[in-house]
XYZ file of C-alpha atoms in Angstrom:
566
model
C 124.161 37.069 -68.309
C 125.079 33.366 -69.003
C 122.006 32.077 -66.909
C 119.640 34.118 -68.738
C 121.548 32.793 -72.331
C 121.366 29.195 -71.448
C 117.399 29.642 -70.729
C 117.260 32.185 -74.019
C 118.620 28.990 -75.562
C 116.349 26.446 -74.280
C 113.054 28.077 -75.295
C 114.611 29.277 -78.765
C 115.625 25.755 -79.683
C 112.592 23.897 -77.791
C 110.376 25.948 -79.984
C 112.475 25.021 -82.578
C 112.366 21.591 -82.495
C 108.402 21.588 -81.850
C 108.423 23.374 -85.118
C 110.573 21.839 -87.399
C 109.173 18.265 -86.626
C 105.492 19.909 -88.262
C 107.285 21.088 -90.790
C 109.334 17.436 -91.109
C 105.629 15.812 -91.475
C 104.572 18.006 -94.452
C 107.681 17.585 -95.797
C 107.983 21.469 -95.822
C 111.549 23.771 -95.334
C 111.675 24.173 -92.112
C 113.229 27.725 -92.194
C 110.160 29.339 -92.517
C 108.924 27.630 -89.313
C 112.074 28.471 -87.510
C 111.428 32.464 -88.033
C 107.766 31.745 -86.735
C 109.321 30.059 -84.149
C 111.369 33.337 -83.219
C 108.248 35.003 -82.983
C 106.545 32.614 -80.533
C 109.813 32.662 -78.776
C 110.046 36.344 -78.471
C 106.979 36.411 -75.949
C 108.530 34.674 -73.229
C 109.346 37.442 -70.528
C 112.772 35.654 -69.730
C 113.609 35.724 -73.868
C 114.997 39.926 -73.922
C 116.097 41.624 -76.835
C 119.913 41.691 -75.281
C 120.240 37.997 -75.088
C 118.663 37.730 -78.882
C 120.667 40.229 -80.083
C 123.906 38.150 -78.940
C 122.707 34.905 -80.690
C 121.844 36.842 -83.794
C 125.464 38.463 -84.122
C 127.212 34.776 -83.438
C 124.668 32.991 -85.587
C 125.040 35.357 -88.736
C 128.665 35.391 -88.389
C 129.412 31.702 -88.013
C 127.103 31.408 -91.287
C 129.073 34.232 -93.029
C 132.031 32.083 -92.579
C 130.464 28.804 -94.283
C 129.369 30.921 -97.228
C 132.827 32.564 -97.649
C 134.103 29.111 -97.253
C 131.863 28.177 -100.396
C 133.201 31.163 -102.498
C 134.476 29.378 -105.683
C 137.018 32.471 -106.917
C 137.467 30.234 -110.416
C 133.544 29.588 -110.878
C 132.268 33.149 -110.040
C 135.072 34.387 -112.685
C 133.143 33.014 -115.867
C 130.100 35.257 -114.732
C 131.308 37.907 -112.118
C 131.366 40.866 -115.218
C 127.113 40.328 -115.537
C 126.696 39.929 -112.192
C 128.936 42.948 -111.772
C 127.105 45.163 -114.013
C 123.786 43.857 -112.537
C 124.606 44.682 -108.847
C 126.622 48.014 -110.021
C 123.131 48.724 -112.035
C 121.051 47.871 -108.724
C 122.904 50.314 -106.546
C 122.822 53.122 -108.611
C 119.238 53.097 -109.764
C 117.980 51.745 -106.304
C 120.076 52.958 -103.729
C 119.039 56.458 -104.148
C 115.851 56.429 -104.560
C 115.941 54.273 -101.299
C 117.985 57.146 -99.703
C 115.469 59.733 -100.525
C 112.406 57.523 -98.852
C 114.940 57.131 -96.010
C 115.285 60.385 -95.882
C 112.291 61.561 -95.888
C 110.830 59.062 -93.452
C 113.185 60.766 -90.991
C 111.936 64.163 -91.793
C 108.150 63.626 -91.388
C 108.706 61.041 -88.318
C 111.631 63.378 -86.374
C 114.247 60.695 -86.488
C 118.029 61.883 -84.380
C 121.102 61.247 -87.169
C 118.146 61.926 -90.046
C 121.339 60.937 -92.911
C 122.427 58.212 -91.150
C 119.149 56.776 -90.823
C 118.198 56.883 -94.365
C 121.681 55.587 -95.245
C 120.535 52.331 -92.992
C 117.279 52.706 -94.747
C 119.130 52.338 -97.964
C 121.355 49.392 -97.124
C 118.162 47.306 -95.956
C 116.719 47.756 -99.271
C 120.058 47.266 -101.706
C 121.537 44.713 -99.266
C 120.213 40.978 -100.621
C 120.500 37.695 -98.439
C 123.558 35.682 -99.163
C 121.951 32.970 -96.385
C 118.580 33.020 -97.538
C 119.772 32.572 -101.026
C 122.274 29.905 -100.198
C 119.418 28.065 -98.877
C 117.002 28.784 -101.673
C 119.493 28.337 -104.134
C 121.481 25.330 -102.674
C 120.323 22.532 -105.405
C 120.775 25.267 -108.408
C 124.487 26.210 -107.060
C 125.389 22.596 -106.464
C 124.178 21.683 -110.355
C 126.083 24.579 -111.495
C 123.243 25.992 -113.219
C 123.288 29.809 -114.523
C 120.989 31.351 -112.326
C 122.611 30.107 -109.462
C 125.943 31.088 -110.150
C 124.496 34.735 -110.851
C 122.488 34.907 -108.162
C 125.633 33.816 -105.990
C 128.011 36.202 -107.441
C 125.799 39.395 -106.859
C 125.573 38.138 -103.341
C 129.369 38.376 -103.499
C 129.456 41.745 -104.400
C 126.738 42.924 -101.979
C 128.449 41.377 -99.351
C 131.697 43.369 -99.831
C 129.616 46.580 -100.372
C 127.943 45.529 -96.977
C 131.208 44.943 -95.309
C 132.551 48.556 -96.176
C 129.621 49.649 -94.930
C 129.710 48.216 -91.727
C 133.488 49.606 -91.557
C 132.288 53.009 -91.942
C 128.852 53.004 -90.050
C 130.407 51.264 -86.911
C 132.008 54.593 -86.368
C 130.076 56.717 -83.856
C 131.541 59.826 -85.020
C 131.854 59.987 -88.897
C 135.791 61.597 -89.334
C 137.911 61.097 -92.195
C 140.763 59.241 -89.858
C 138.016 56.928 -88.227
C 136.664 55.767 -91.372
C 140.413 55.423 -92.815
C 141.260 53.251 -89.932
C 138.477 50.574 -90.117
C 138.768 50.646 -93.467
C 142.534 49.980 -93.341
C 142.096 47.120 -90.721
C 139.254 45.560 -92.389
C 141.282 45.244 -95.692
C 143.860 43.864 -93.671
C 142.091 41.599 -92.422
C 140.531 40.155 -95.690
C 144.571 40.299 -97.392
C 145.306 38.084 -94.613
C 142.697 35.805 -95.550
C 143.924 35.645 -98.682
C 147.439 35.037 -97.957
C 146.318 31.881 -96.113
C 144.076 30.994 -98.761
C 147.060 30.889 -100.831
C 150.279 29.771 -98.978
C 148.960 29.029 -94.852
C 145.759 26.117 -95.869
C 148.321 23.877 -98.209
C 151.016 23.961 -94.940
C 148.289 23.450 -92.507
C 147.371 20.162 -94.489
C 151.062 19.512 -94.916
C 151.238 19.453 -91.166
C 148.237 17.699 -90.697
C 149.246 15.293 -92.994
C 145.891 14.933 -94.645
C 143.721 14.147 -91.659
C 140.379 15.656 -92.359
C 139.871 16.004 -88.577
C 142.881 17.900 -87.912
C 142.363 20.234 -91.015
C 139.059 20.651 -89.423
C 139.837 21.798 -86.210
C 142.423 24.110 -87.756
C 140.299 25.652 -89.652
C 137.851 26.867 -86.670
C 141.156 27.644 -85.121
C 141.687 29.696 -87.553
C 138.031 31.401 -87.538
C 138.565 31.723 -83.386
C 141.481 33.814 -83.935
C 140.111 36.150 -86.618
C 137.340 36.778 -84.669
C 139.467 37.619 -81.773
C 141.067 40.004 -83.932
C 138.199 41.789 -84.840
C 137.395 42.115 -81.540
C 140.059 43.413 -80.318
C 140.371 46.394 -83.044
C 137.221 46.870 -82.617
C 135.609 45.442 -85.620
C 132.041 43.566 -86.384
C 132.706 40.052 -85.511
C 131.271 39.171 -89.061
C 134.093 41.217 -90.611
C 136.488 38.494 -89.058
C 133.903 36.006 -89.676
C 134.206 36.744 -93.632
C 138.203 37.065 -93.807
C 138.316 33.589 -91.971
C 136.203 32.099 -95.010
C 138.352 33.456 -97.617
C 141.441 31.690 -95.823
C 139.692 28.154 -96.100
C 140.553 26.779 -99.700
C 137.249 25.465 -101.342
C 138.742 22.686 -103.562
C 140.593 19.633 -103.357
C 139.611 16.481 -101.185
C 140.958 17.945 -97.622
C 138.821 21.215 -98.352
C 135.661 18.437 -99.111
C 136.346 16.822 -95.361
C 136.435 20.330 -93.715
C 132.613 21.502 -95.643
C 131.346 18.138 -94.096
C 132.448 18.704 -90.908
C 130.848 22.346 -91.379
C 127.683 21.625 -92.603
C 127.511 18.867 -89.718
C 127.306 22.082 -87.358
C 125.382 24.706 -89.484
C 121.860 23.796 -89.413
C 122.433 24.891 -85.623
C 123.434 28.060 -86.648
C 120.988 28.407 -88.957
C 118.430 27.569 -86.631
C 120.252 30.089 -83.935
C 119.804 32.774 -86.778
C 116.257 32.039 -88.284
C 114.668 32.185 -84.929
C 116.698 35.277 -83.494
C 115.377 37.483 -86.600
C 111.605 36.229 -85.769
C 112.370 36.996 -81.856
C 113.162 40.844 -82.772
C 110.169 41.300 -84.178
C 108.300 43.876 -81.894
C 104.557 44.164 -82.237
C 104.500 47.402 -84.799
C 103.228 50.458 -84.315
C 101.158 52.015 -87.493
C 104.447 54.238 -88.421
C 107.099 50.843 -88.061
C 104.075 49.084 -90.218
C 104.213 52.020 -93.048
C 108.018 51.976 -93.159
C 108.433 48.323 -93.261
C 105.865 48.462 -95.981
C 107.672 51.189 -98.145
C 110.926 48.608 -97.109
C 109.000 45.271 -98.078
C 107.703 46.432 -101.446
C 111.474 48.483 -102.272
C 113.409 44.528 -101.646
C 110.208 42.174 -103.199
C 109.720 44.736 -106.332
C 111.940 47.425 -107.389
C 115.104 45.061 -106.658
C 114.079 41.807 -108.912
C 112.759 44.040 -111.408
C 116.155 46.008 -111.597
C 118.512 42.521 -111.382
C 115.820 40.772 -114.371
C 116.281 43.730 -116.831
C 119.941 44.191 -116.302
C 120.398 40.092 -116.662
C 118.002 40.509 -119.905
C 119.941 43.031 -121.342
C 123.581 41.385 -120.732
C 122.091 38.798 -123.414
C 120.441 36.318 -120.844
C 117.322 34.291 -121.303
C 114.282 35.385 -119.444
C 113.960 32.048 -117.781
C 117.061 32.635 -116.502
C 116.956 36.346 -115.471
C 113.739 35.519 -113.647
C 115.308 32.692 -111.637
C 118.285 35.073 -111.179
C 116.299 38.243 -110.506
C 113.497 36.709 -108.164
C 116.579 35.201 -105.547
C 117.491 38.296 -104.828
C 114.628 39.872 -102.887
C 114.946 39.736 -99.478
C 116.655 41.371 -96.581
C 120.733 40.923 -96.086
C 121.807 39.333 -92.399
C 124.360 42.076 -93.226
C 121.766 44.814 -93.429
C 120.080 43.073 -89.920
C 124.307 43.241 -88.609
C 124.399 46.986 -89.676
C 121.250 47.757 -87.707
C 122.385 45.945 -84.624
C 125.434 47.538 -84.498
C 123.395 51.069 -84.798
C 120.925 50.071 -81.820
C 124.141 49.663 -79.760
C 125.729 52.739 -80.681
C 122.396 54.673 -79.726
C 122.349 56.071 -83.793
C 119.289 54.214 -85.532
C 115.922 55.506 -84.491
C 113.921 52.550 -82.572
C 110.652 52.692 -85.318
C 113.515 52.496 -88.087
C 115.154 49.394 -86.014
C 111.954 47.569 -85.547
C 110.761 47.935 -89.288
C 113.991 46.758 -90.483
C 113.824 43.407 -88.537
C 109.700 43.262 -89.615
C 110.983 43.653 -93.177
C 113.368 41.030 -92.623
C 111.163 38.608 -91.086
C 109.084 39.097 -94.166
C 111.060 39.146 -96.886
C 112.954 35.622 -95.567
C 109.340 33.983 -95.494
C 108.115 35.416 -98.411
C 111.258 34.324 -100.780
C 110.622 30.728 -99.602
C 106.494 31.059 -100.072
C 107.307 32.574 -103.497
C 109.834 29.376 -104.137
C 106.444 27.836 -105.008
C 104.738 29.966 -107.996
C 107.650 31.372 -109.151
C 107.389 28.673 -112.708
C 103.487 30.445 -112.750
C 104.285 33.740 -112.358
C 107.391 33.468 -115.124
C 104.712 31.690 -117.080
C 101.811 34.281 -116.603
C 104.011 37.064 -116.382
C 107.413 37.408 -117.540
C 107.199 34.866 -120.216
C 104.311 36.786 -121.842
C 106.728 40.448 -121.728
C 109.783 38.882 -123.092
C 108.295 36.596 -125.475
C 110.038 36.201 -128.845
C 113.245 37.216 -127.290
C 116.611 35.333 -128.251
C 119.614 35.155 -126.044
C 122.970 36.498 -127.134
C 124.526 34.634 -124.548
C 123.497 31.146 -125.755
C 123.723 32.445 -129.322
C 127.798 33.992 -128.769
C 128.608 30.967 -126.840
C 127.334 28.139 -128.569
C 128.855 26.154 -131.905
C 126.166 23.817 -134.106
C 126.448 22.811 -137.493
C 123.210 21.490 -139.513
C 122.477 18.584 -138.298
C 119.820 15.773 -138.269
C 119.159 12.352 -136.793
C 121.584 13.185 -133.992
C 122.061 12.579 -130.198
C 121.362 15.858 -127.962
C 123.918 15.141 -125.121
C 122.483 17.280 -121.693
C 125.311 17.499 -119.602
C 128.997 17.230 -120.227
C 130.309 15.603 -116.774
C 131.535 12.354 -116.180
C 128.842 10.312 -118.059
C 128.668 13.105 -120.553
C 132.294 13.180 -121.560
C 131.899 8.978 -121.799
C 129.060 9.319 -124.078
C 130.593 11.972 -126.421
C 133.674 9.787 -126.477
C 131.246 6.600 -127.614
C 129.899 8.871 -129.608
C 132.568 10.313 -131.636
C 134.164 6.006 -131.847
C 131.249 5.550 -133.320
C 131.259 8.691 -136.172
C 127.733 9.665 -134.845
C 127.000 13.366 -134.861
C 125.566 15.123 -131.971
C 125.231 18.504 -129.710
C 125.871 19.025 -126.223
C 123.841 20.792 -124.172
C 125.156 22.140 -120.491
C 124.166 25.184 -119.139
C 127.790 25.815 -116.865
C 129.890 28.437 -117.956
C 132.799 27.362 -115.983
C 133.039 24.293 -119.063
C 132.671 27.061 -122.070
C 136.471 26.513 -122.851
C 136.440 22.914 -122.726
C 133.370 22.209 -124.777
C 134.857 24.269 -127.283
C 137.772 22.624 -127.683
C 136.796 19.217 -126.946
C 132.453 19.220 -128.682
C 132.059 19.000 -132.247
C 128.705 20.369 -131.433
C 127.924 21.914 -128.143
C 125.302 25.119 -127.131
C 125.869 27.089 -123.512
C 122.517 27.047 -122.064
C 119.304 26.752 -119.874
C 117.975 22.719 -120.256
C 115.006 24.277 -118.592
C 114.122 27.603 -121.205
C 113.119 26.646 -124.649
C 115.768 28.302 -126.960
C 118.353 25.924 -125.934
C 116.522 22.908 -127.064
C 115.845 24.716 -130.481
C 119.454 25.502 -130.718
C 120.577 22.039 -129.924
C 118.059 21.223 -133.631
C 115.754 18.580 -130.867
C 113.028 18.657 -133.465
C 115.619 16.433 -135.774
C 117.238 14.646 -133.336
C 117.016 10.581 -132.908
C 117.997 10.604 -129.464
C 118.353 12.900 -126.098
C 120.134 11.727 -123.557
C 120.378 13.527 -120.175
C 122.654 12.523 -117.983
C 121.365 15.181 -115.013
C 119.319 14.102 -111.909
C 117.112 17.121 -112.021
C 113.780 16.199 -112.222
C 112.639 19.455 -114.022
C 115.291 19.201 -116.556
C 113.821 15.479 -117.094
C 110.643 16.900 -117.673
C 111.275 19.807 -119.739
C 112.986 16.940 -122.370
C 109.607 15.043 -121.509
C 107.720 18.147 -122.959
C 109.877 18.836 -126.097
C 108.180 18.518 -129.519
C 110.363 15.720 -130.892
C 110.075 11.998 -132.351
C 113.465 11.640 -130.299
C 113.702 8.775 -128.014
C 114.703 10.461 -124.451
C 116.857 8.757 -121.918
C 116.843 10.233 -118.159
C 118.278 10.114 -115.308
C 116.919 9.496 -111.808
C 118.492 8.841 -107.924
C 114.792 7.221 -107.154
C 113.506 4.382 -108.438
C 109.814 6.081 -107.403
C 110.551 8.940 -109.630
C 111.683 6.930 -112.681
C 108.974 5.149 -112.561
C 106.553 8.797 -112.754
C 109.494 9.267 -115.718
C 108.646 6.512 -117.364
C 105.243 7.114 -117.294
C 105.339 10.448 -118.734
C 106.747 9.400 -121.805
C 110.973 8.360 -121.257
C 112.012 5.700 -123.058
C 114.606 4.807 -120.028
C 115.271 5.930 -117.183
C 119.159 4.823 -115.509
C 118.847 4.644 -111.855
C 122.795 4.603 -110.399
C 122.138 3.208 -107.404
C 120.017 0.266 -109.124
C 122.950 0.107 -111.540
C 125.724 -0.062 -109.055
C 123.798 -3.476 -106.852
C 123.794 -4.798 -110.439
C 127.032 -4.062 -111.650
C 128.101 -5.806 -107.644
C 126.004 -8.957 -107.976
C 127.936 -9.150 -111.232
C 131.279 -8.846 -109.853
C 130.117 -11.532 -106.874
C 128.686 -13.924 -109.625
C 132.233 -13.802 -111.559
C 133.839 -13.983 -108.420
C 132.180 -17.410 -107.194
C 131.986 -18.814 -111.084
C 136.062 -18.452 -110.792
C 135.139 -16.157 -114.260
C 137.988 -13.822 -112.974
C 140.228 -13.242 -110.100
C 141.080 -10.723 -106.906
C 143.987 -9.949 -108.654
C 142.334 -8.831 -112.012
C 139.451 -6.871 -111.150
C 141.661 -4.938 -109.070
C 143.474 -4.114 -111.800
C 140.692 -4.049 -114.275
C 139.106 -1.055 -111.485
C 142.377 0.752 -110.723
C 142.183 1.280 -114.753
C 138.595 2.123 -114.525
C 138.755 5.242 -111.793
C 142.083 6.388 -114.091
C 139.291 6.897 -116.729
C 137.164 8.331 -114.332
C 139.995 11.210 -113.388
C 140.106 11.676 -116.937
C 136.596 12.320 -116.987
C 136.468 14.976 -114.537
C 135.831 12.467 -110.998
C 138.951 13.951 -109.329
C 138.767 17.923 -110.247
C 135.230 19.198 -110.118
C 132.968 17.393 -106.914
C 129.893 18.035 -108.522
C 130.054 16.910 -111.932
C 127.622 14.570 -113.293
């Protein structure tokens, strides 16, 4: 068994490599290469199904721990209620409908356990990626931006509904006391997640004594043993996998140390799971191609559609309900964890099996395809069948007076909050724009003028007044923000911001009036400090002080409490 692992390995991660370093060239995601990868891979006579099956259960739950890990319990709060009412309006419109073709795939093909098999039918089709759209997402949930942080928090939910799932499907008989039990021990295991979460990670840093390395390798200590524990009650290993995530703490500068030492490790996990999903993939017959099909077209249609009208109707811009909507259409690992665990229990019928992991492989490529016309289909498309709507959401949480020959701030971060300070020194009016609703409270109490919204829809903008504005001033390092200001019709001068001196340049082309550059600004700002150095302008002793009281402004600002902020 290990011998024929270690050579499963080799040709899974040799084919890999091969492909990733095409992708590399074209300057491509390499994920979608890794799945073809798993299907090249799958050929080889020494690669079996029992090997692959192994490295898909380890892969998804080692990457079920790094996105409980990420789990921001504070962020998800300020839009967990829409995203609640979105997933909650998923699963009752979908799920049964999804049942029914389950169902009656079973009756027309013959399929052994004909409920259970539609009720895995179901849970491929409701069940969304949290993976896939951590990887899709990862720039949108980093910048804090709306759709993200919907799109993440419906992932939440699924999760747990795929979790109680898996408690009661890994039951070969389906008893009252069975399901009570894994249900009991898998909320026992998440409350003991918690309760580390809350007292166990501040003593294990305490004990550590704030070395990242040691918090590290206590917190895949602490993974090790929850999985241990699953095993031996006899739950999924992702069920551990998920209650050791909650226990890591996702803030302060200790939690920071342990995601880098994380990510350093989970692009081989990702690759591990990627490929695995393309190396299940059987050649179909004509029934596993109609039921994958009916599966594909159930998770690519009827679920975005579902997600974008419920996200409309909370009061949501369409831009936004799109981006939300469309990140939400492929198959879950969980779903791909549920129908493992059936194949070993002998209760999902083989066609079923095999179109679930075609679906899969599918789905996963076709999410990061459709990352590339998604602006022309919301253009062509959605644009066109919500056009002329307003959003109550940018409408209830937004505060402008009448104003004219003001600054449009985008962005209320670190440089933000400097420039509304200037600002306000100065008696100049102006109107915020962010678009994270984790900062609602503070832009309220702290903006004269501020308006909760997407820089990248187009009621924002006329919110914010832009057409009378004298200046906008973005102080995000999104290049399609930059070029949405680029577009607006104003008079406005419109300074960006850019991490590439190549794409300020484009920036200024287009139409900025400047473009700041940090790290061009920061080898400035250091010959300066040399020059006054060497010109005895100032002394060792004084610019240490004069910086000490600079990064006390900076905590002010936000540098010490929120990582990402701008």
């Amino acid at each position: 068994m290990t011998e024929a692992l270690v050579v499963t390995l080799a040709i899974v991660f040799v084919t890999a490599g091969l492909l990733s370093l095409i992708a590399n060239q074209f300057g491509l995601s390499p994920i979608p290469f890794y799945i073809i990868a798993g299907l090249i891979a799958g050929r080889f006579e020494a690669v079996t199904q029992e090997e692959i099956i192994v490295l898909a259960q380890w892969g998804i739950a080692f990457l079920v721990f790094v996105f409980a890990i990420r789990i921001d319990f504070g962020d998800l709060e300020s839009v967990l209620r829409d995203a609640e009412i979105a997933a909650f309006t998923q699963l009752i419109v979908v799920a049964p409908l999804a049942f029914a073709a389950g169902y009656a795939f079973g009756d027309v093909l013959g399929f052994d356990h004909q409920v259970r098999n539609a009720v895995y039918f179901s849970a491929t089709v409701v069940l969304s990626s949290s993976l896939v759209g951590g990887v899709v997402l990862g720039s949108e949930i980093r910048e804090n931006l709306v759709h993200g942080r919907l799109a993440s928090s419906v992932h939440f939910f699924d999760d747990l509904v795929a979790i109680a799932l898996l408690l009661i499907l890994s039951t070969e008989v389906v008893t009252a006391d069975a399901v009570a039990a894994q249900i009991g021990y898998g909320v026992l295991f998440v409350v003991a997640g918690l309760l580390i979460y809350r007292h166990g990670f501040r003593l294990l840093v305490r004990l550590a004594d704030g070395d990242g390395e040691l918090v590290l390798v206590g917190c895949i200590s602490i993974l090790i043993a929850f999985l241990a524990a699953a095993e031996y009650v006899g739950l999924s290993i992702v069920v551990g996998a998920f209650a050791a995530g909650v226990a890591i703490r996702s803030d302060g500068t200790q939690a920071l140390e342990v995601q880098n030492g994380i990510d350093s490790i989970t692009d081989f996990f990702v690759a591990i799971f990627f490929v695995t999903v393309g190396a299940l993939v059987a050649i179909p017959s004509a029934e596993v191609l109609l039921i994958s099909l009916a599966l594909a077209a159930l998770v690519l249609v009827l679920n975005p559609l579902v997600h974008i009208l419920s996200f409309v109707y909370e009061g949501y811009d369409a831009r936004t309900a799109f981006l939300a909507g469309s990140s939400l259409n492929q198959v879950s690992e969980f779903a791909l964890i549920i129908a493992i665990q059936a194949l070993l229990m002998g209760t999902i019928a083989p066609m079923l099996f095999d179109a679930i992991i075609l679906a899969a492989a599918a789905t996963m490529l076709l999410t990061f395809l459709g990352r590339r016309i998604e602006d022309a289909v919301y253009e062509t498309v959605v644009a066109r069948l919500f056009r002329g709507q307003r959003t109550r959401k940018v409408d209830e949480r937004s505060s402008v007076d009448d104003l004219e020959d003001h600054v449009v701030v985008v962005g209320y971060g670190r440089i933000g909050r400097r420039i509304v300070e200037t600002l306000e020194e100065l008696g100049r009016s102006y109107v915020v724009l962010e678009n994270d609703p984790v900062l609602w409270d503070e832009l309220d109490a702290e903006c004269r003028n501020y308006v909760l919204g997407d820089a990248l829809a187009e009621y924002p903008w006329m919110k914010a007044q832009v057409a009378d504005a004298a200046l906008v001033c973005s102080t995000v390092d999104h290049r399609p923000v930059s070029e949405a200001a680029l577009e607006l019709e104003t008079n406005a001068d419109i300074l960006l911001r850019s991490e590439s001196a190549e794409v300020a340049s484009e920036l200024l082309e287009s139409g900025a009036t400047h473009v700041a550059v940090p790290n061009v600004l920061a080898g400035e700002q250091l010959l300066v400090t040399v020059d006054a150095l060497a010109a005895e302008k100032t002394d060792p002793s004084t610019l240490e002080r004069e910086h000490r009281n600079y990064f006390q402004a900076l905590e002010r600002y936000g540098f010490a409490t929120r990582d990402e902020r701008v």
